[in-house]
């Protein structure tokens, strides 16, 4: 079995249900155990040997884009149709990084 070296995080959603509680912040930046969920995910993936992490963004993409300078091997892909598409289209946006 080949060793998995890359992962895709789908993070293009608009966070409409949580916006009233947490304001204008993507769900991935809500704290979990003192760290934003997305950073916790990055660190967990790294601890399991994942070298390349692709984050598919949409709503408030600049939050995620800032992570590219904080973590090597992290890059973002923008889903221009995030407001009217679902997670499968976000995965389609990152298709060039998925290897069979």
PDB file of N, CA and C in Angstrom:
ATOM      1  N   UNK A   1       0.843  -1.179   0.000  1.00  0.00           N
ATOM      2  CA  UNK A   1       0.000   0.000   0.000  1.00  0.00           C
ATOM      3  C   UNK A   1       0.890   1.244   0.000  1.00  0.00           C
ATOM      4  N   UNK A   2       0.656   2.184  -0.923  1.00  0.00           N
ATOM      5  CA  UNK A   2       1.494   3.383  -0.985  1.00  0.00           C
ATOM      6  C   UNK A   2       1.250   4.311   0.205  1.00  0.00           C
ATOM      7  N   UNK A   3       2.286   5.023   0.577  1.00  0.00           N
ATOM      8  CA  UNK A   3       2.190   5.987   1.673  1.00  0.00           C
ATOM      9  C   UNK A   3       1.498   7.259   1.181  1.00  0.00           C
ATOM     10  N   UNK A   4       0.481   7.697   1.877  1.00  0.00           N
ATOM     11  CA  UNK A   4      -0.246   8.919   1.511  1.00  0.00           C
ATOM     12  C   UNK A   4       0.601  10.116   1.924  1.00  0.00           C
ATOM     13  N   UNK A   5       0.832  11.027   0.987  1.00  0.00           N
ATOM     14  CA  UNK A   5       1.667  12.192   1.256  1.00  0.00           C
ATOM     15  C   UNK A   5       0.932  13.513   1.143  1.00  0.00           C
ATOM     16  N   UNK A   6      -0.306  13.498   0.666  1.00  0.00           N
ATOM     17  CA  UNK A   6      -1.039  14.755   0.523  1.00  0.00           C
ATOM     18  C   UNK A   6      -2.470  14.594   1.006  1.00  0.00           C
ATOM     19  N   UNK A   7      -3.070  15.729   1.370  1.00  0.00           N
ATOM     20  CA  UNK A   7      -4.447  15.741   1.863  1.00  0.00           C
ATOM     21  C   UNK A   7      -5.141  16.997   1.363  1.00  0.00           C
ATOM     22  N   UNK A   8      -6.447  16.913   1.277  1.00  0.00           N
ATOM     23  CA  UNK A   8      -7.261  18.057   0.871  1.00  0.00           C
ATOM     24  C   UNK A   8      -8.217  18.380   2.002  1.00  0.00           C
ATOM     25  N   UNK A   9      -8.246  19.640   2.392  1.00  0.00           N
ATOM     26  CA  UNK A   9      -9.195  20.134   3.389  1.00  0.00           C
ATOM     27  C   UNK A   9     -10.213  20.982   2.641  1.00  0.00           C
ATOM     28  N   UNK A  10     -11.491  20.634   2.754  1.00  0.00           N
ATOM     29  CA  UNK A  10     -12.552  21.385   2.092  1.00  0.00           C
ATOM     30  C   UNK A  10     -13.049  22.466   3.045  1.00  0.00           C
ATOM     31  N   UNK A  11     -12.832  23.725   2.672  1.00  0.00           N
ATOM     32  CA  UNK A  11     -13.138  24.831   3.585  1.00  0.00           C
ATOM     33  C   UNK A  11     -13.750  26.024   2.862  1.00  0.00           C
ATOM     34  N   UNK A  12     -14.600  25.763   1.869  1.00  0.00           N
ATOM     35  CA  UNK A  12     -15.162  26.859   1.080  1.00  0.00           C
ATOM     36  C   UNK A  12     -16.501  27.362   1.602  1.00  0.00           C
ATOM     37  N   UNK A  13     -17.084  26.673   2.574  1.00  0.00           N
ATOM     38  CA  UNK A  13     -18.428  27.005   3.045  1.00  0.00           C
ATOM     39  C   UNK A  13     -18.569  28.395   3.642  1.00  0.00           C
ATOM     40  N   UNK A  14     -19.812  28.849   3.712  1.00  0.00           N
ATOM     41  CA  UNK A  14     -20.101  30.215   4.151  1.00  0.00           C
ATOM     42  C   UNK A  14     -20.380  30.351   5.644  1.00  0.00           C
ATOM     43  N   UNK A  15     -20.399  29.284   6.385  1.00  0.00           N
ATOM     44  CA  UNK A  15     -20.580  29.328   7.845  1.00  0.00           C
ATOM     45  C   UNK A  15     -21.851  30.048   8.267  1.00  0.00           C
ATOM     46  N   UNK A  16     -22.920  29.899   7.510  1.00  0.00           N
ATOM     47  CA  UNK A  16     -24.137  30.662   7.795  1.00  0.00           C
ATOM     48  C   UNK A  16     -24.752  30.323   9.151  1.00  0.00           C
ATOM     49  N   UNK A  17     -24.716  29.076   9.568  1.00  0.00           N
ATOM     50  CA  UNK A  17     -25.349  28.709  10.845  1.00  0.00           C
ATOM     51  C   UNK A  17     -24.558  29.186  12.048  1.00  0.00           C
ATOM     52  N   UNK A  18     -23.251  29.345  11.901  1.00  0.00           N
ATOM     53  CA  UNK A  18     -22.422  29.762  13.037  1.00  0.00           C
ATOM     54  C   UNK A  18     -22.124  31.260  13.052  1.00  0.00           C
ATOM     55  N   UNK A  19     -22.471  31.954  11.992  1.00  0.00           N
ATOM     56  CA  UNK A  19     -22.126  33.368  11.883  1.00  0.00           C
ATOM     57  C   UNK A  19     -22.723  34.202  13.021  1.00  0.00           C
ATOM     58  N   UNK A  20     -23.931  33.878  13.457  1.00  0.00           N
ATOM     59  CA  UNK A  20     -24.565  34.641  14.531  1.00  0.00           C
ATOM     60  C   UNK A  20     -23.791  34.518  15.843  1.00  0.00           C
ATOM     61  N   UNK A  21     -23.127  33.402  16.042  1.00  0.00           N
ATOM     62  CA  UNK A  21     -22.382  33.162  17.277  1.00  0.00           C
ATOM     63  C   UNK A  21     -20.946  33.662  17.188  1.00  0.00           C
ATOM     64  N   UNK A  22     -20.278  33.391  16.067  1.00  0.00           N
ATOM     65  CA  UNK A  22     -18.847  33.673  15.950  1.00  0.00           C
ATOM     66  C   UNK A  22     -18.499  34.837  15.033  1.00  0.00           C
ATOM     67  N   UNK A  23     -19.474  35.450  14.398  1.00  0.00           N
ATOM     68  CA  UNK A  23     -19.202  36.597  13.532  1.00  0.00           C
ATOM     69  C   UNK A  23     -18.607  36.205  12.193  1.00  0.00           C
ATOM     70  N   UNK A  24     -17.954  37.160  11.572  1.00  0.00           N
ATOM     71  CA  UNK A  24     -17.381  36.971  10.235  1.00  0.00           C
ATOM     72  C   UNK A  24     -16.047  36.239  10.316  1.00  0.00           C
ATOM     73  N   UNK A  25     -16.139  34.960  10.528  1.00  0.00           N
ATOM     74  CA  UNK A  25     -14.948  34.121  10.645  1.00  0.00           C
ATOM     75  C   UNK A  25     -15.299  32.754  10.057  1.00  0.00           C
ATOM     76  N   UNK A  26     -14.441  32.179   9.223  1.00  0.00           N
ATOM     77  CA  UNK A  26     -14.728  30.839   8.706  1.00  0.00           C
ATOM     78  C   UNK A  26     -14.746  29.804   9.830  1.00  0.00           C
ATOM     79  N   UNK A  27     -15.530  28.761   9.640  1.00  0.00           N
ATOM     80  CA  UNK A  27     -15.622  27.691  10.648  1.00  0.00           C
ATOM     81  C   UNK A  27     -14.262  27.128  11.022  1.00  0.00           C
ATOM     82  N   UNK A  28     -13.385  27.025  10.060  1.00  0.00           N
ATOM     83  CA  UNK A  28     -12.067  26.456  10.312  1.00  0.00           C
ATOM     84  C   UNK A  28     -11.229  27.246  11.299  1.00  0.00           C
ATOM     85  N   UNK A  29     -11.627  28.469  11.573  1.00  0.00           N
ATOM     86  CA  UNK A  29     -10.871  29.302  12.505  1.00  0.00           C
ATOM     87  C   UNK A  29     -11.515  29.387  13.881  1.00  0.00           C
ATOM     88  N   UNK A  30     -12.536  28.583  14.098  1.00  0.00           N
ATOM     89  CA  UNK A  30     -13.112  28.506  15.435  1.00  0.00           C
ATOM     90  C   UNK A  30     -12.164  27.692  16.306  1.00  0.00           C
ATOM     91  N   UNK A  31     -12.010  28.081  17.570  1.00  0.00           N
ATOM     92  CA  UNK A  31     -11.043  27.387  18.428  1.00  0.00           C
ATOM     93  C   UNK A  31     -11.530  26.005  18.869  1.00  0.00           C
ATOM     94  N   UNK A  32     -10.586  25.092  18.909  1.00  0.00           N
ATOM     95  CA  UNK A  32     -10.824  23.747  19.426  1.00  0.00           C
ATOM     96  C   UNK A  32      -9.582  23.373  20.217  1.00  0.00           C
ATOM     97  N   UNK A  33      -9.720  23.277  21.511  1.00  0.00           N
ATOM     98  CA  UNK A  33      -8.562  22.977  22.349  1.00  0.00           C
ATOM     99  C   UNK A  33      -7.519  24.077  22.311  1.00  0.00           C
ATOM    100  N   UNK A  34      -7.964  25.319  22.137  1.00  0.00           N
ATOM    101  CA  UNK A  34      -7.045  26.453  22.140  1.00  0.00           C
ATOM    102  C   UNK A  34      -6.455  26.818  20.791  1.00  0.00           C
ATOM    103  N   UNK A  35      -6.703  26.012  19.762  1.00  0.00           N
ATOM    104  CA  UNK A  35      -6.176  26.290  18.425  1.00  0.00           C
ATOM    105  C   UNK A  35      -7.307  26.284  17.409  1.00  0.00           C
ATOM    106  N   UNK A  36      -7.174  27.071  16.338  1.00  0.00           N
ATOM    107  CA  UNK A  36      -8.188  27.016  15.281  1.00  0.00           C
ATOM    108  C   UNK A  36      -8.294  25.599  14.705  1.00  0.00           C
ATOM    109  N   UNK A  37      -9.495  25.181  14.376  1.00  0.00           N
ATOM    110  CA  UNK A  37      -9.733  23.834  13.859  1.00  0.00           C
ATOM    111  C   UNK A  37      -8.824  23.521  12.681  1.00  0.00           C
ATOM    112  N   UNK A  38      -8.675  24.463  11.748  1.00  0.00           N
ATOM    113  CA  UNK A  38      -7.872  24.192  10.555  1.00  0.00           C
ATOM    114  C   UNK A  38      -6.399  23.981  10.910  1.00  0.00           C
ATOM    115  N   UNK A  39      -5.885  24.745  11.860  1.00  0.00           N
ATOM    116  CA  UNK A  39      -4.484  24.567  12.254  1.00  0.00           C
ATOM    117  C   UNK A  39      -4.295  23.254  13.009  1.00  0.00           C
ATOM    118  N   UNK A  40      -5.274  22.884  13.785  1.00  0.00           N
ATOM    119  CA  UNK A  40      -5.227  21.581  14.463  1.00  0.00           C
ATOM    120  C   UNK A  40      -5.193  20.465  13.417  1.00  0.00           C
ATOM    121  N   UNK A  41      -6.014  20.610  12.381  1.00  0.00           N
ATOM    122  CA  UNK A  41      -6.036  19.613  11.301  1.00  0.00           C
ATOM    123  C   UNK A  41      -4.691  19.542  10.590  1.00  0.00           C
ATOM    124  N   UNK A  42      -4.113  20.692  10.287  1.00  0.00           N
ATOM    125  CA  UNK A  42      -2.804  20.730   9.626  1.00  0.00           C
ATOM    126  C   UNK A  42      -1.765  20.013  10.479  1.00  0.00           C
ATOM    127  N   UNK A  43      -1.739  20.325  11.760  1.00  0.00           N
ATOM    128  CA  UNK A  43      -0.751  19.708  12.652  1.00  0.00           C
ATOM    129  C   UNK A  43      -0.959  18.200  12.792  1.00  0.00           C
ATOM    130  N   UNK A  44      -2.202  17.757  12.853  1.00  0.00           N
ATOM    131  CA  UNK A  44      -2.476  16.316  12.931  1.00  0.00           C
ATOM    132  C   UNK A  44      -2.062  15.608  11.644  1.00  0.00           C
ATOM    133  N   UNK A  45      -2.370  16.214  10.507  1.00  0.00           N
ATOM    134  CA  UNK A  45      -1.962  15.619   9.231  1.00  0.00           C
ATOM    135  C   UNK A  45      -0.445  15.522   9.147  1.00  0.00           C
ATOM    136  N   UNK A  46       0.227  16.583   9.557  1.00  0.00           N
ATOM    137  CA  UNK A  46       1.697  16.584   9.541  1.00  0.00           C
ATOM    138  C   UNK A  46       2.269  15.506  10.455  1.00  0.00           C
ATOM    139  N   UNK A  47       1.652  15.326  11.609  1.00  0.00           N
ATOM    140  CA  UNK A  47       2.161  14.323  12.551  1.00  0.00           C
ATOM    141  C   UNK A  47       2.027  12.902  12.003  1.00  0.00           C
ATOM    142  N   UNK A  48       1.197  12.738  10.978  1.00  0.00           N
ATOM    143  CA  UNK A  48       1.024  11.430  10.333  1.00  0.00           C
ATOM    144  C   UNK A  48       1.747  11.352   8.994  1.00  0.00           C
ATOM    145  N   UNK A  49       2.674  12.269   8.767  1.00  0.00           N
ATOM    146  CA  UNK A  49       3.525  12.197   7.587  1.00  0.00           C
ATOM    147  C   UNK A  49       2.994  12.846   6.327  1.00  0.00           C
ATOM    148  N   UNK A  50       1.902  13.569   6.432  1.00  0.00           N
ATOM    149  CA  UNK A  50       1.353  14.255   5.257  1.00  0.00           C
ATOM    150  C   UNK A  50       2.213  15.480   4.974  1.00  0.00           C
ATOM    151  N   UNK A  51       2.760  15.544   3.772  1.00  0.00           N
ATOM    152  CA  UNK A  51       3.676  16.628   3.396  1.00  0.00           C
ATOM    153  C   UNK A  51       2.980  17.789   2.697  1.00  0.00           C
ATOM    154  N   UNK A  52       1.987  17.493   1.867  1.00  0.00           N
ATOM    155  CA  UNK A  52       1.301  18.528   1.097  1.00  0.00           C
ATOM    156  C   UNK A  52      -0.156  18.583   1.524  1.00  0.00           C
ATOM    157  N   UNK A  53      -0.609  19.791   1.869  1.00  0.00           N
ATOM    158  CA  UNK A  53      -1.991  19.984   2.295  1.00  0.00           C
ATOM    159  C   UNK A  53      -2.600  21.066   1.415  1.00  0.00           C
ATOM    160  N   UNK A  54      -3.667  20.701   0.723  1.00  0.00           N
ATOM    161  CA  UNK A  54      -4.389  21.620  -0.141  1.00  0.00           C
ATOM    162  C   UNK A  54      -5.663  22.016   0.590  1.00  0.00           C
ATOM    163  N   UNK A  55      -5.891  23.315   0.736  1.00  0.00           N
ATOM    164  CA  UNK A  55      -7.117  23.800   1.359  1.00  0.00           C
ATOM    165  C   UNK A  55      -7.952  24.459   0.267  1.00  0.00           C
ATOM    166  N   UNK A  56      -9.142  23.910   0.018  1.00  0.00           N
ATOM    167  CA  UNK A  56     -10.042  24.511  -0.963  1.00  0.00           C
ATOM    168  C   UNK A  56     -10.853  25.571  -0.233  1.00  0.00           C
ATOM    169  N   UNK A  57     -10.736  26.802  -0.703  1.00  0.00           N
ATOM    170  CA  UNK A  57     -11.357  27.942  -0.038  1.00  0.00           C
ATOM    171  C   UNK A  57     -12.495  28.510  -0.877  1.00  0.00           C
ATOM    172  N   UNK A  58     -13.194  29.426  -0.282  1.00  0.00           N
ATOM    173  CA  UNK A  58     -14.278  30.140  -0.953  1.00  0.00           C
ATOM    174  C   UNK A  58     -14.576  31.377  -0.132  1.00  0.00           C
ATOM    175  N   UNK A  59     -15.552  31.254   0.752  1.00  0.00           N
ATOM    176  CA  UNK A  59     -15.954  32.348   1.628  1.00  0.00           C
ATOM    177  C   UNK A  59     -14.794  32.746   2.548  1.00  0.00           C
ATOM    178  N   UNK A  60     -14.491  34.029   2.606  1.00  0.00           N
ATOM    179  CA  UNK A  60     -13.413  34.567   3.441  1.00  0.00           C
ATOM    180  C   UNK A  60     -12.089  33.830   3.213  1.00  0.00           C
ATOM    181  N   UNK A  61     -11.760  33.623   1.960  1.00  0.00           N
ATOM    182  CA  UNK A  61     -10.572  32.836   1.595  1.00  0.00           C
ATOM    183  C   UNK A  61      -9.268  33.414   2.126  1.00  0.00           C
ATOM    184  N   UNK A  62      -9.220  34.712   2.373  1.00  0.00           N
ATOM    185  CA  UNK A  62      -7.970  35.332   2.837  1.00  0.00           C
ATOM    186  C   UNK A  62      -7.503  34.758   4.174  1.00  0.00           C
ATOM    187  N   UNK A  63      -8.431  34.311   5.010  1.00  0.00           N
ATOM    188  CA  UNK A  63      -8.049  33.683   6.280  1.00  0.00           C
ATOM    189  C   UNK A  63      -7.166  32.466   6.007  1.00  0.00           C
ATOM    190  N   UNK A  64      -7.601  31.642   5.063  1.00  0.00           N
ATOM    191  CA  UNK A  64      -6.870  30.416   4.739  1.00  0.00           C
ATOM    192  C   UNK A  64      -5.604  30.705   3.950  1.00  0.00           C
ATOM    193  N   UNK A  65      -5.662  31.697   3.069  1.00  0.00           N
ATOM    194  CA  UNK A  65      -4.481  32.041   2.271  1.00  0.00           C
ATOM    195  C   UNK A  65      -3.311  32.450   3.156  1.00  0.00           C
ATOM    196  N   UNK A  66      -3.599  33.067   4.293  1.00  0.00           N
ATOM    197  CA  UNK A  66      -2.540  33.474   5.225  1.00  0.00           C
ATOM    198  C   UNK A  66      -1.785  32.269   5.794  1.00  0.00           C
ATOM    199  N   UNK A  67      -2.403  31.109   5.799  1.00  0.00           N
ATOM    200  CA  UNK A  67      -1.748  29.908   6.330  1.00  0.00           C
ATOM    201  C   UNK A  67      -0.610  29.428   5.440  1.00  0.00           C
ATOM    202  N   UNK A  68      -0.622  29.824   4.170  1.00  0.00           N
ATOM    203  CA  UNK A  68       0.430  29.401   3.244  1.00  0.00           C
ATOM    204  C   UNK A  68       1.799  29.903   3.681  1.00  0.00           C
ATOM    205  N   UNK A  69       1.846  31.088   4.284  1.00  0.00           N
ATOM    206  CA  UNK A  69       3.134  31.616   4.742  1.00  0.00           C
ATOM    207  C   UNK A  69       3.510  31.081   6.128  1.00  0.00           C
ATOM    208  N   UNK A  70       2.538  30.581   6.850  1.00  0.00           N
ATOM    209  CA  UNK A  70       2.803  30.060   8.194  1.00  0.00           C
ATOM    210  C   UNK A  70       3.258  28.598   8.165  1.00  0.00           C
ATOM    211  N   UNK A  71       2.744  27.828   7.213  1.00  0.00           N
ATOM    212  CA  UNK A  71       3.036  26.394   7.131  1.00  0.00           C
ATOM    213  C   UNK A  71       3.577  26.053   5.750  1.00  0.00           C
ATOM    214  N   UNK A  72       4.771  25.476   5.693  1.00  0.00           N
ATOM    215  CA  UNK A  72       5.287  25.024   4.399  1.00  0.00           C
ATOM    216  C   UNK A  72       4.468  23.816   3.947  1.00  0.00           C
ATOM    217  N   UNK A  73       4.305  23.689   2.655  1.00  0.00           N
ATOM    218  CA  UNK A  73       3.546  22.572   2.113  1.00  0.00           C
ATOM    219  C   UNK A  73       2.048  22.778   2.096  1.00  0.00           C
ATOM    220  N   UNK A  74       1.587  23.929   2.589  1.00  0.00           N
ATOM    221  CA  UNK A  74       0.156  24.244   2.561  1.00  0.00           C
ATOM    222  C   UNK A  74      -0.093  25.213   1.418  1.00  0.00           C
ATOM    223  N   UNK A  75      -1.074  24.884   0.593  1.00  0.00           N
ATOM    224  CA  UNK A  75      -1.470  25.821  -0.451  1.00  0.00           C
ATOM    225  C   UNK A  75      -2.984  25.831  -0.561  1.00  0.00           C
ATOM    226  N   UNK A  76      -3.503  26.917  -1.116  1.00  0.00           N
ATOM    227  CA  UNK A  76      -4.944  27.057  -1.239  1.00  0.00           C
ATOM    228  C   UNK A  76      -5.360  27.015  -2.702  1.00  0.00           C
ATOM    229  N   UNK A  77      -6.576  26.547  -2.906  1.00  0.00           N
ATOM    230  CA  UNK A  77      -7.227  26.539  -4.210  1.00  0.00           C
ATOM    231  C   UNK A  77      -8.585  27.186  -3.994  1.00  0.00           C
ATOM    232  N   UNK A  78      -8.918  28.158  -4.812  1.00  0.00           N
ATOM    233  CA  UNK A  78     -10.157  28.916  -4.642  1.00  0.00           C
ATOM    234  C   UNK A  78     -11.296  28.300  -5.449  1.00  0.00           C
ATOM    235  N   UNK A  79     -12.429  28.084  -4.810  1.00  0.00           N
ATOM    236  CA  UNK A  79     -13.655  27.638  -5.469  1.00  0.00           C
ATOM    237  C   UNK A  79     -14.481  28.888  -5.774  1.00  0.00           C
ATOM    238  N   UNK A  80     -14.513  29.347  -7.034  1.00  0.00           N
ATOM    239  CA  UNK A  80     -15.224  30.583  -7.356  1.00  0.00           C
ATOM    240  C   UNK A  80     -16.739  30.462  -7.225  1.00  0.00           C
ATOM    241  N   UNK A  81     -17.251  29.244  -7.144  1.00  0.00           N
ATOM    242  CA  UNK A  81     -18.693  29.029  -7.047  1.00  0.00           C
ATOM    243  C   UNK A  81     -19.104  28.537  -5.661  1.00  0.00           C
ATOM    244  N   UNK A  82     -18.341  28.919  -4.644  1.00  0.00           N
ATOM    245  CA  UNK A  82     -18.593  28.419  -3.290  1.00  0.00           C
ATOM    246  C   UNK A  82     -20.003  28.717  -2.799  1.00  0.00           C
ATOM    247  N   UNK A  83     -20.591  29.850  -3.211  1.00  0.00           N
ATOM    248  CA  UNK A  83     -21.905  30.246  -2.700  1.00  0.00           C
ATOM    249  C   UNK A  83     -23.036  29.370  -3.240  1.00  0.00           C
ATOM    250  N   UNK A  84     -22.838  28.786  -4.412  1.00  0.00           N
ATOM    251  CA  UNK A  84     -23.909  27.971  -4.985  1.00  0.00           C
ATOM    252  C   UNK A  84     -23.538  26.507  -5.216  1.00  0.00           C
ATOM    253  N   UNK A  85     -22.342  26.124  -4.826  1.00  0.00           N
ATOM    254  CA  UNK A  85     -21.936  24.729  -5.033  1.00  0.00           C
ATOM    255  C   UNK A  85     -21.724  24.044  -3.690  1.00  0.00           C
ATOM    256  N   UNK A  86     -21.495  22.761  -3.751  1.00  0.00           N
ATOM    257  CA  UNK A  86     -21.268  21.998  -2.531  1.00  0.00           C
ATOM    258  C   UNK A  86     -19.851  21.477  -2.438  1.00  0.00           C
ATOM    259  N   UNK A  87     -19.651  20.571  -1.504  1.00  0.00           N
ATOM    260  CA  UNK A  87     -18.305  20.063  -1.252  1.00  0.00           C
ATOM    261  C   UNK A  87     -17.746  19.255  -2.420  1.00  0.00           C
ATOM    262  N   UNK A  88     -18.596  18.615  -3.206  1.00  0.00           N
ATOM    263  CA  UNK A  88     -18.085  17.840  -4.342  1.00  0.00           C
ATOM    264  C   UNK A  88     -17.472  18.756  -5.400  1.00  0.00           C
ATOM    265  N   UNK A  89     -18.033  19.941  -5.595  1.00  0.00           N
ATOM    266  CA  UNK A  89     -17.417  20.868  -6.548  1.00  0.00           C
ATOM    267  C   UNK A  89     -16.088  21.383  -5.987  1.00  0.00           C
ATOM    268  N   UNK A  90     -16.029  21.602  -4.694  1.00  0.00           N
ATOM    269  CA  UNK A  90     -14.761  22.009  -4.084  1.00  0.00           C
ATOM    270  C   UNK A  90     -13.700  20.941  -4.311  1.00  0.00           C
ATOM    271  N   UNK A  91     -14.075  19.691  -4.153  1.00  0.00           N
ATOM    272  CA  UNK A  91     -13.135  18.604  -4.416  1.00  0.00           C
ATOM    273  C   UNK A  91     -12.721  18.601  -5.888  1.00  0.00           C
ATOM    274  N   UNK A  92     -13.649  18.881  -6.775  1.00  0.00           N
ATOM    275  CA  UNK A  92     -13.359  18.979  -8.212  1.00  0.00           C
ATOM    276  C   UNK A  92     -12.320  20.076  -8.464  1.00  0.00           C
ATOM    277  N   UNK A  93     -12.411  21.175  -7.746  1.00  0.00           N
ATOM    278  CA  UNK A  93     -11.446  22.274  -7.906  1.00  0.00           C
ATOM    279  C   UNK A  93     -10.023  21.820  -7.575  1.00  0.00           C
ATOM    280  N   UNK A  94      -9.901  20.844  -6.706  1.00  0.00           N
ATOM    281  CA  UNK A  94      -8.576  20.357  -6.284  1.00  0.00           C
ATOM    282  C   UNK A  94      -8.185  19.064  -6.991  1.00  0.00           C
ATOM    283  N   UNK A  95      -8.884  18.702  -8.037  1.00  0.00           N
ATOM    284  CA  UNK A  95      -8.686  17.399  -8.684  1.00  0.00           C
ATOM    285  C   UNK A  95      -7.269  17.158  -9.175  1.00  0.00           C
ATOM    286  N   UNK A  96      -6.558  18.211  -9.568  1.00  0.00           N
ATOM    287  CA  UNK A  96      -5.210  17.989 -10.099  1.00  0.00           C
ATOM    288  C   UNK A  96      -4.229  17.508  -9.028  1.00  0.00           C
ATOM    289  N   UNK A  97      -4.589  17.645  -7.751  1.00  0.00           N
ATOM    290  CA  UNK A  97      -3.715  17.180  -6.672  1.00  0.00           C
ATOM    291  C   UNK A  97      -4.096  15.793  -6.174  1.00  0.00           C
ATOM    292  N   UNK A  98      -5.188  15.246  -6.691  1.00  0.00           N
ATOM    293  CA  UNK A  98      -5.632  13.917  -6.286  1.00  0.00           C
ATOM    294  C   UNK A  98      -5.012  12.894  -7.223  1.00  0.00           C
ATOM    295  N   UNK A  99      -4.318  11.928  -6.644  1.00  0.00           N
ATOM    296  CA  UNK A  99      -3.702  10.873  -7.445  1.00  0.00           C
ATOM    297  C   UNK A  99      -4.428   9.562  -7.201  1.00  0.00           C
ATOM    298  N   UNK A 100      -4.674   8.843  -8.274  1.00  0.00           N
ATOM    299  CA  UNK A 100      -5.368   7.550  -8.153  1.00  0.00           C
ATOM    300  C   UNK A 100      -4.391   6.470  -7.737  1.00  0.00           C
TER     301      UNK A 100
END
